[in-house]
């Protein structure tokens, strides 16, 4: 028995399927994936810088960037003579993190080759990820700073955030707070506006420092003291 053909009037469904296939195709090239991973540090990069990190020719980079632009994965900002590229938003970073998680499950041997410094602490676009972030999230759940599903800060959590000096955006259009699955740890870290605001505070206080051009972050001596004082975490 042959399956029934689609009835007329399914144009929206067809358009969505086609769009999904185009995005998947844009993600299918290792060089484009390298470009997207570089942009996950939340910074804006030039085409020349991206060609270096992806180890491809500048002319080739231009074609890859146009492909990513046309599929809404990145945006381009012009400043003077220079053009800067960045991810189209935190939702794209979330898509890439989820893709990394799926890839790690399919190729389990990759887990052992993940750089230790990236596993411990890195940025996930505009919030903290890695073992450190997962431990902070677990502490927040244990101490009832977050609701059980991680979708909201409790009154206790809001009080502690205020005491720390975390500035939350009351008018944000994104999720105020949400669990984000950490691709290397297989557990959740804090995402949403709360996760972004927490990373901003850590940077402003000098508790962590970023490695320019990379997702790696380092915890300073004052940061180690703060992590223990605030979250009962011993950072070596």
PDB file of C-alpha atoms in Angstrom:
ATOM      1  CA  UNK A   1       0.000   0.000   0.000  1.00  0.00           C
ATOM      2  CA  UNK A   2       1.501   3.316  -1.086  1.00  0.00           C
ATOM      3  CA  UNK A   3       1.523   6.191   1.380  1.00  0.00           C
ATOM      4  CA  UNK A   4      -0.984   8.903   0.645  1.00  0.00           C
ATOM      5  CA  UNK A   5       0.353  11.973  -1.097  1.00  0.00           C
ATOM      6  CA  UNK A   6       0.284  15.296   0.688  1.00  0.00           C
ATOM      7  CA  UNK A   7      -2.848  17.293   0.131  1.00  0.00           C
ATOM      8  CA  UNK A   8      -2.711  20.810  -1.291  1.00  0.00           C
ATOM      9  CA  UNK A   9      -2.475  23.624   1.211  1.00  0.00           C
ATOM     10  CA  UNK A  10       0.612  22.353   3.034  1.00  0.00           C
ATOM     11  CA  UNK A  11       2.839  25.134   1.726  1.00  0.00           C
ATOM     12  CA  UNK A  12       3.733  26.463   5.233  1.00  0.00           C
ATOM     13  CA  UNK A  13       4.842  22.988   6.332  1.00  0.00           C
ATOM     14  CA  UNK A  14       6.880  22.554   3.171  1.00  0.00           C
ATOM     15  CA  UNK A  15       8.505  25.955   3.663  1.00  0.00           C
ATOM     16  CA  UNK A  16       9.461  25.095   7.242  1.00  0.00           C
ATOM     17  CA  UNK A  17      10.940  21.753   6.222  1.00  0.00           C
ATOM     18  CA  UNK A  18      12.917  23.423   3.445  1.00  0.00           C
ATOM     19  CA  UNK A  19      14.163  26.114   5.809  1.00  0.00           C
ATOM     20  CA  UNK A  20      15.243  23.512   8.371  1.00  0.00           C
ATOM     21  CA  UNK A  21      17.098  21.590   5.678  1.00  0.00           C
ATOM     22  CA  UNK A  22      18.893  24.769   4.574  1.00  0.00           C
ATOM     23  CA  UNK A  23      20.017  25.546   8.132  1.00  0.00           C
ATOM     24  CA  UNK A  24      21.192  21.958   8.593  1.00  0.00           C
ATOM     25  CA  UNK A  25      23.105  22.226   5.320  1.00  0.00           C
ATOM     26  CA  UNK A  26      24.748  25.464   6.479  1.00  0.00           C
ATOM     27  CA  UNK A  27      25.935  23.620   9.601  1.00  0.00           C
ATOM     28  CA  UNK A  28      27.249  20.634   7.648  1.00  0.00           C
ATOM     29  CA  UNK A  29      30.642  22.102   6.751  1.00  0.00           C
ATOM     30  CA  UNK A  30      33.504  21.804   9.323  1.00  0.00           C
ATOM     31  CA  UNK A  31      34.913  25.220   8.372  1.00  0.00           C
ATOM     32  CA  UNK A  32      31.571  26.923   8.992  1.00  0.00           C
ATOM     33  CA  UNK A  33      31.236  25.060  12.289  1.00  0.00           C
ATOM     34  CA  UNK A  34      34.695  26.324  13.272  1.00  0.00           C
ATOM     35  CA  UNK A  35      33.583  29.868  12.502  1.00  0.00           C
ATOM     36  CA  UNK A  36      30.412  29.500  14.574  1.00  0.00           C
ATOM     37  CA  UNK A  37      32.294  27.982  17.504  1.00  0.00           C
ATOM     38  CA  UNK A  38      34.735  30.901  17.488  1.00  0.00           C
ATOM     39  CA  UNK A  39      31.810  33.328  17.612  1.00  0.00           C
ATOM     40  CA  UNK A  40      30.407  31.571  20.678  1.00  0.00           C
ATOM     41  CA  UNK A  41      32.688  33.701  22.849  1.00  0.00           C
ATOM     42  CA  UNK A  42      30.119  36.466  22.303  1.00  0.00           C
ATOM     43  CA  UNK A  43      32.561  38.744  20.487  1.00  0.00           C
ATOM     44  CA  UNK A  44      32.422  40.207  16.991  1.00  0.00           C
ATOM     45  CA  UNK A  45      35.192  39.011  14.658  1.00  0.00           C
ATOM     46  CA  UNK A  46      36.438  40.214  11.280  1.00  0.00           C
ATOM     47  CA  UNK A  47      36.531  37.904   8.288  1.00  0.00           C
ATOM     48  CA  UNK A  48      40.319  37.874   8.441  1.00  0.00           C
ATOM     49  CA  UNK A  49      40.318  36.770  12.071  1.00  0.00           C
ATOM     50  CA  UNK A  50      37.781  34.058  11.318  1.00  0.00           C
ATOM     51  CA  UNK A  51      39.814  32.787   8.375  1.00  0.00           C
ATOM     52  CA  UNK A  52      42.762  32.294  10.736  1.00  0.00           C
ATOM     53  CA  UNK A  53      40.792  30.419  13.391  1.00  0.00           C
ATOM     54  CA  UNK A  54      39.112  28.222  10.745  1.00  0.00           C
ATOM     55  CA  UNK A  55      42.432  27.748   8.931  1.00  0.00           C
ATOM     56  CA  UNK A  56      40.989  28.567   5.506  1.00  0.00           C
ATOM     57  CA  UNK A  57      41.731  31.117   2.777  1.00  0.00           C
ATOM     58  CA  UNK A  58      40.196  34.575   3.056  1.00  0.00           C
ATOM     59  CA  UNK A  59      38.329  34.128  -0.237  1.00  0.00           C
ATOM     60  CA  UNK A  60      36.838  30.869   1.028  1.00  0.00           C
ATOM     61  CA  UNK A  61      35.873  32.504   4.330  1.00  0.00           C
ATOM     62  CA  UNK A  62      33.803  35.097   2.499  1.00  0.00           C
ATOM     63  CA  UNK A  63      31.689  32.384   0.893  1.00  0.00           C
ATOM     64  CA  UNK A  64      31.178  30.585   4.196  1.00  0.00           C
ATOM     65  CA  UNK A  65      30.165  33.813   5.930  1.00  0.00           C
ATOM     66  CA  UNK A  66      27.626  34.602   3.212  1.00  0.00           C
ATOM     67  CA  UNK A  67      26.140  31.128   3.645  1.00  0.00           C
ATOM     68  CA  UNK A  68      25.826  31.621   7.412  1.00  0.00           C
ATOM     69  CA  UNK A  69      24.377  35.114   6.928  1.00  0.00           C
ATOM     70  CA  UNK A  70      21.754  33.957   4.432  1.00  0.00           C
ATOM     71  CA  UNK A  71      20.533  31.331   6.893  1.00  0.00           C
ATOM     72  CA  UNK A  72      20.253  33.727   9.823  1.00  0.00           C
ATOM     73  CA  UNK A  73      22.974  32.097  11.900  1.00  0.00           C
ATOM     74  CA  UNK A  74      25.185  35.175  12.091  1.00  0.00           C
ATOM     75  CA  UNK A  75      24.847  38.932  11.610  1.00  0.00           C
ATOM     76  CA  UNK A  76      27.239  41.479  10.122  1.00  0.00           C
ATOM     77  CA  UNK A  77      27.935  44.898  11.608  1.00  0.00           C
ATOM     78  CA  UNK A  78      29.744  47.592   9.637  1.00  0.00           C
ATOM     79  CA  UNK A  79      31.923  50.088  11.474  1.00  0.00           C
ATOM     80  CA  UNK A  80      33.905  52.411   9.264  1.00  0.00           C
ATOM     81  CA  UNK A  81      35.818  50.325   6.755  1.00  0.00           C
ATOM     82  CA  UNK A  82      35.532  47.178   8.806  1.00  0.00           C
ATOM     83  CA  UNK A  83      32.860  44.495   8.903  1.00  0.00           C
ATOM     84  CA  UNK A  84      32.375  42.464  12.037  1.00  0.00           C
ATOM     85  CA  UNK A  85      30.537  39.165  12.334  1.00  0.00           C
ATOM     86  CA  UNK A  86      28.801  37.738  15.402  1.00  0.00           C
ATOM     87  CA  UNK A  87      26.203  35.109  16.206  1.00  0.00           C
ATOM     88  CA  UNK A  88      22.633  36.153  15.460  1.00  0.00           C
ATOM     89  CA  UNK A  89      21.745  35.778  19.132  1.00  0.00           C
ATOM     90  CA  UNK A  90      21.760  33.622  22.232  1.00  0.00           C
ATOM     91  CA  UNK A  91      19.306  31.240  20.569  1.00  0.00           C
ATOM     92  CA  UNK A  92      21.960  30.324  18.002  1.00  0.00           C
ATOM     93  CA  UNK A  93      24.482  29.724  20.785  1.00  0.00           C
ATOM     94  CA  UNK A  94      21.934  27.439  22.436  1.00  0.00           C
ATOM     95  CA  UNK A  95      21.462  25.558  19.171  1.00  0.00           C
ATOM     96  CA  UNK A  96      25.218  25.040  18.867  1.00  0.00           C
ATOM     97  CA  UNK A  97      25.545  23.890  22.487  1.00  0.00           C
ATOM     98  CA  UNK A  98      22.770  21.347  21.932  1.00  0.00           C
ATOM     99  CA  UNK A  99      24.431  20.182  18.722  1.00  0.00           C
ATOM    100  CA  UNK A 100      27.695  19.715  20.628  1.00  0.00           C
ATOM    101  CA  UNK A 101      25.861  17.634  23.214  1.00  0.00           C
ATOM    102  CA  UNK A 102      24.325  15.400  20.541  1.00  0.00           C
ATOM    103  CA  UNK A 103      27.713  15.043  18.820  1.00  0.00           C
ATOM    104  CA  UNK A 104      29.380  14.049  22.085  1.00  0.00           C
ATOM    105  CA  UNK A 105      26.800  11.295  22.628  1.00  0.00           C
ATOM    106  CA  UNK A 106      27.272   9.949  19.110  1.00  0.00           C
ATOM    107  CA  UNK A 107      31.074  10.069  19.322  1.00  0.00           C
ATOM    108  CA  UNK A 108      31.789   9.271  22.953  1.00  0.00           C
ATOM    109  CA  UNK A 109      35.526   9.051  22.291  1.00  0.00           C
ATOM    110  CA  UNK A 110      35.560  12.825  21.848  1.00  0.00           C
ATOM    111  CA  UNK A 111      34.876  13.327  25.544  1.00  0.00           C
ATOM    112  CA  UNK A 112      38.401  12.427  26.593  1.00  0.00           C
ATOM    113  CA  UNK A 113      39.909  14.797  24.037  1.00  0.00           C
ATOM    114  CA  UNK A 114      37.947  17.850  25.172  1.00  0.00           C
ATOM    115  CA  UNK A 115      40.490  20.395  26.479  1.00  0.00           C
ATOM    116  CA  UNK A 116      40.488  20.426  30.283  1.00  0.00           C
ATOM    117  CA  UNK A 117      40.503  24.226  30.454  1.00  0.00           C
ATOM    118  CA  UNK A 118      37.346  24.373  28.321  1.00  0.00           C
ATOM    119  CA  UNK A 119      35.630  21.689  30.348  1.00  0.00           C
ATOM    120  CA  UNK A 120      36.196  23.594  33.585  1.00  0.00           C
ATOM    121  CA  UNK A 121      35.189  27.145  32.650  1.00  0.00           C
ATOM    122  CA  UNK A 122      34.217  28.768  29.375  1.00  0.00           C
ATOM    123  CA  UNK A 123      31.654  31.146  27.959  1.00  0.00           C
ATOM    124  CA  UNK A 124      28.500  29.990  26.212  1.00  0.00           C
ATOM    125  CA  UNK A 125      27.868  33.180  24.233  1.00  0.00           C
ATOM    126  CA  UNK A 126      26.828  35.497  27.087  1.00  0.00           C
ATOM    127  CA  UNK A 127      26.793  33.199  30.106  1.00  0.00           C
ATOM    128  CA  UNK A 128      29.172  30.890  31.959  1.00  0.00           C
ATOM    129  CA  UNK A 129      29.497  27.198  31.070  1.00  0.00           C
ATOM    130  CA  UNK A 130      31.620  24.218  32.060  1.00  0.00           C
ATOM    131  CA  UNK A 131      32.189  22.401  35.335  1.00  0.00           C
ATOM    132  CA  UNK A 132      32.294  25.624  37.345  1.00  0.00           C
ATOM    133  CA  UNK A 133      28.964  26.840  35.970  1.00  0.00           C
ATOM    134  CA  UNK A 134      27.344  23.438  36.526  1.00  0.00           C
ATOM    135  CA  UNK A 135      28.514  23.449  40.165  1.00  0.00           C
ATOM    136  CA  UNK A 136      27.119  26.955  40.693  1.00  0.00           C
ATOM    137  CA  UNK A 137      23.785  25.881  39.227  1.00  0.00           C
ATOM    138  CA  UNK A 138      23.668  22.802  41.468  1.00  0.00           C
ATOM    139  CA  UNK A 139      24.334  25.021  44.494  1.00  0.00           C
ATOM    140  CA  UNK A 140      21.508  27.370  43.499  1.00  0.00           C
ATOM    141  CA  UNK A 141      19.085  24.473  43.204  1.00  0.00           C
ATOM    142  CA  UNK A 142      20.194  22.990  46.518  1.00  0.00           C
ATOM    143  CA  UNK A 143      19.869  26.307  48.332  1.00  0.00           C
ATOM    144  CA  UNK A 144      16.477  27.075  46.726  1.00  0.00           C
ATOM    145  CA  UNK A 145      17.727  30.067  44.751  1.00  0.00           C
ATOM    146  CA  UNK A 146      15.944  28.547  41.770  1.00  0.00           C
ATOM    147  CA  UNK A 147      12.614  26.820  41.329  1.00  0.00           C
ATOM    148  CA  UNK A 148      12.857  23.046  40.927  1.00  0.00           C
ATOM    149  CA  UNK A 149      12.654  23.269  37.124  1.00  0.00           C
ATOM    150  CA  UNK A 150      15.186  26.113  36.995  1.00  0.00           C
ATOM    151  CA  UNK A 151      12.787  28.395  35.133  1.00  0.00           C
ATOM    152  CA  UNK A 152      12.705  31.161  37.767  1.00  0.00           C
ATOM    153  CA  UNK A 153      14.672  32.721  40.550  1.00  0.00           C
ATOM    154  CA  UNK A 154      12.917  32.297  43.867  1.00  0.00           C
ATOM    155  CA  UNK A 155      12.523  35.182  46.308  1.00  0.00           C
ATOM    156  CA  UNK A 156      15.605  33.810  48.084  1.00  0.00           C
ATOM    157  CA  UNK A 157      17.516  33.735  44.810  1.00  0.00           C
ATOM    158  CA  UNK A 158      16.505  37.278  43.915  1.00  0.00           C
ATOM    159  CA  UNK A 159      17.651  38.445  47.337  1.00  0.00           C
ATOM    160  CA  UNK A 160      21.075  36.832  46.921  1.00  0.00           C
ATOM    161  CA  UNK A 161      21.457  38.161  43.396  1.00  0.00           C
ATOM    162  CA  UNK A 162      20.651  41.650  44.660  1.00  0.00           C
ATOM    163  CA  UNK A 163      23.178  41.321  47.487  1.00  0.00           C
ATOM    164  CA  UNK A 164      25.859  40.221  45.024  1.00  0.00           C
ATOM    165  CA  UNK A 165      25.074  43.176  42.804  1.00  0.00           C
ATOM    166  CA  UNK A 166      23.722  41.193  39.860  1.00  0.00           C
ATOM    167  CA  UNK A 167      21.701  43.522  37.631  1.00  0.00           C
ATOM    168  CA  UNK A 168      18.729  41.727  36.095  1.00  0.00           C
ATOM    169  CA  UNK A 169      16.799  43.132  33.147  1.00  0.00           C
ATOM    170  CA  UNK A 170      13.141  43.362  34.147  1.00  0.00           C
ATOM    171  CA  UNK A 171      12.100  44.075  30.542  1.00  0.00           C
ATOM    172  CA  UNK A 172      14.068  41.377  28.795  1.00  0.00           C
ATOM    173  CA  UNK A 173      12.406  39.590  25.876  1.00  0.00           C
ATOM    174  CA  UNK A 174      14.418  36.446  26.455  1.00  0.00           C
ATOM    175  CA  UNK A 175      13.809  33.946  29.224  1.00  0.00           C
ATOM    176  CA  UNK A 176      14.582  35.611  32.572  1.00  0.00           C
ATOM    177  CA  UNK A 177      16.083  32.367  33.814  1.00  0.00           C
ATOM    178  CA  UNK A 178      16.471  28.875  32.372  1.00  0.00           C
ATOM    179  CA  UNK A 179      18.537  25.685  32.630  1.00  0.00           C
ATOM    180  CA  UNK A 180      20.999  25.260  29.778  1.00  0.00           C
ATOM    181  CA  UNK A 181      22.365  21.769  29.127  1.00  0.00           C
ATOM    182  CA  UNK A 182      26.156  21.818  29.327  1.00  0.00           C
ATOM    183  CA  UNK A 183      27.577  19.846  26.396  1.00  0.00           C
ATOM    184  CA  UNK A 184      30.731  18.700  28.185  1.00  0.00           C
ATOM    185  CA  UNK A 185      29.294  18.037  31.648  1.00  0.00           C
ATOM    186  CA  UNK A 186      25.925  16.587  30.626  1.00  0.00           C
ATOM    187  CA  UNK A 187      24.261  18.602  33.391  1.00  0.00           C
ATOM    188  CA  UNK A 188      22.664  22.026  33.511  1.00  0.00           C
ATOM    189  CA  UNK A 189      24.171  25.458  33.992  1.00  0.00           C
ATOM    190  CA  UNK A 190      22.372  28.794  34.338  1.00  0.00           C
ATOM    191  CA  UNK A 191      21.163  30.447  31.134  1.00  0.00           C
ATOM    192  CA  UNK A 192      18.751  33.219  30.253  1.00  0.00           C
ATOM    193  CA  UNK A 193      19.046  36.803  31.432  1.00  0.00           C
ATOM    194  CA  UNK A 194      20.076  35.656  34.929  1.00  0.00           C
ATOM    195  CA  UNK A 195      22.998  33.661  33.532  1.00  0.00           C
ATOM    196  CA  UNK A 196      24.098  36.583  31.370  1.00  0.00           C
ATOM    197  CA  UNK A 197      23.880  39.039  34.277  1.00  0.00           C
ATOM    198  CA  UNK A 198      25.863  36.696  36.531  1.00  0.00           C
ATOM    199  CA  UNK A 199      28.701  36.417  33.987  1.00  0.00           C
ATOM    200  CA  UNK A 200      28.728  40.199  33.623  1.00  0.00           C
ATOM    201  CA  UNK A 201      29.114  40.576  37.377  1.00  0.00           C
ATOM    202  CA  UNK A 202      31.965  38.038  37.523  1.00  0.00           C
ATOM    203  CA  UNK A 203      33.815  39.974  34.819  1.00  0.00           C
ATOM    204  CA  UNK A 204      33.164  43.375  36.380  1.00  0.00           C
ATOM    205  CA  UNK A 205      34.354  42.185  39.778  1.00  0.00           C
ATOM    206  CA  UNK A 206      37.475  40.699  38.247  1.00  0.00           C
ATOM    207  CA  UNK A 207      36.567  37.251  39.575  1.00  0.00           C
ATOM    208  CA  UNK A 208      37.179  35.752  36.163  1.00  0.00           C
ATOM    209  CA  UNK A 209      39.191  36.880  33.157  1.00  0.00           C
ATOM    210  CA  UNK A 210      38.644  36.026  29.526  1.00  0.00           C
ATOM    211  CA  UNK A 211      41.282  34.852  27.103  1.00  0.00           C
ATOM    212  CA  UNK A 212      40.952  37.247  24.127  1.00  0.00           C
ATOM    213  CA  UNK A 213      39.626  35.466  21.070  1.00  0.00           C
ATOM    214  CA  UNK A 214      38.732  32.270  22.923  1.00  0.00           C
ATOM    215  CA  UNK A 215      35.880  30.907  25.071  1.00  0.00           C
ATOM    216  CA  UNK A 216      38.216  29.981  27.894  1.00  0.00           C
ATOM    217  CA  UNK A 217      37.898  31.898  31.177  1.00  0.00           C
ATOM    218  CA  UNK A 218      40.226  31.840  34.166  1.00  0.00           C
ATOM    219  CA  UNK A 219      39.257  32.261  37.811  1.00  0.00           C
ATOM    220  CA  UNK A 220      41.381  34.852  39.608  1.00  0.00           C
ATOM    221  CA  UNK A 221      42.513  34.640  43.240  1.00  0.00           C
ATOM    222  CA  UNK A 222      39.764  37.039  44.284  1.00  0.00           C
ATOM    223  CA  UNK A 223      37.349  34.947  42.223  1.00  0.00           C
ATOM    224  CA  UNK A 224      38.380  31.772  44.021  1.00  0.00           C
ATOM    225  CA  UNK A 225      37.624  33.458  47.339  1.00  0.00           C
ATOM    226  CA  UNK A 226      34.279  34.696  46.009  1.00  0.00           C
ATOM    227  CA  UNK A 227      33.288  31.268  44.673  1.00  0.00           C
ATOM    228  CA  UNK A 228      33.885  29.743  48.090  1.00  0.00           C
ATOM    229  CA  UNK A 229      32.131  32.556  49.948  1.00  0.00           C
ATOM    230  CA  UNK A 230      29.081  32.702  47.689  1.00  0.00           C
ATOM    231  CA  UNK A 231      28.690  29.152  46.397  1.00  0.00           C
ATOM    232  CA  UNK A 232      30.821  27.007  48.751  1.00  0.00           C
ATOM    233  CA  UNK A 233      33.040  25.986  45.852  1.00  0.00           C
ATOM    234  CA  UNK A 234      36.749  25.309  46.239  1.00  0.00           C
ATOM    235  CA  UNK A 235      38.509  26.332  43.036  1.00  0.00           C
ATOM    236  CA  UNK A 236      42.092  25.130  42.812  1.00  0.00           C
TER     237      UNK A 236
END
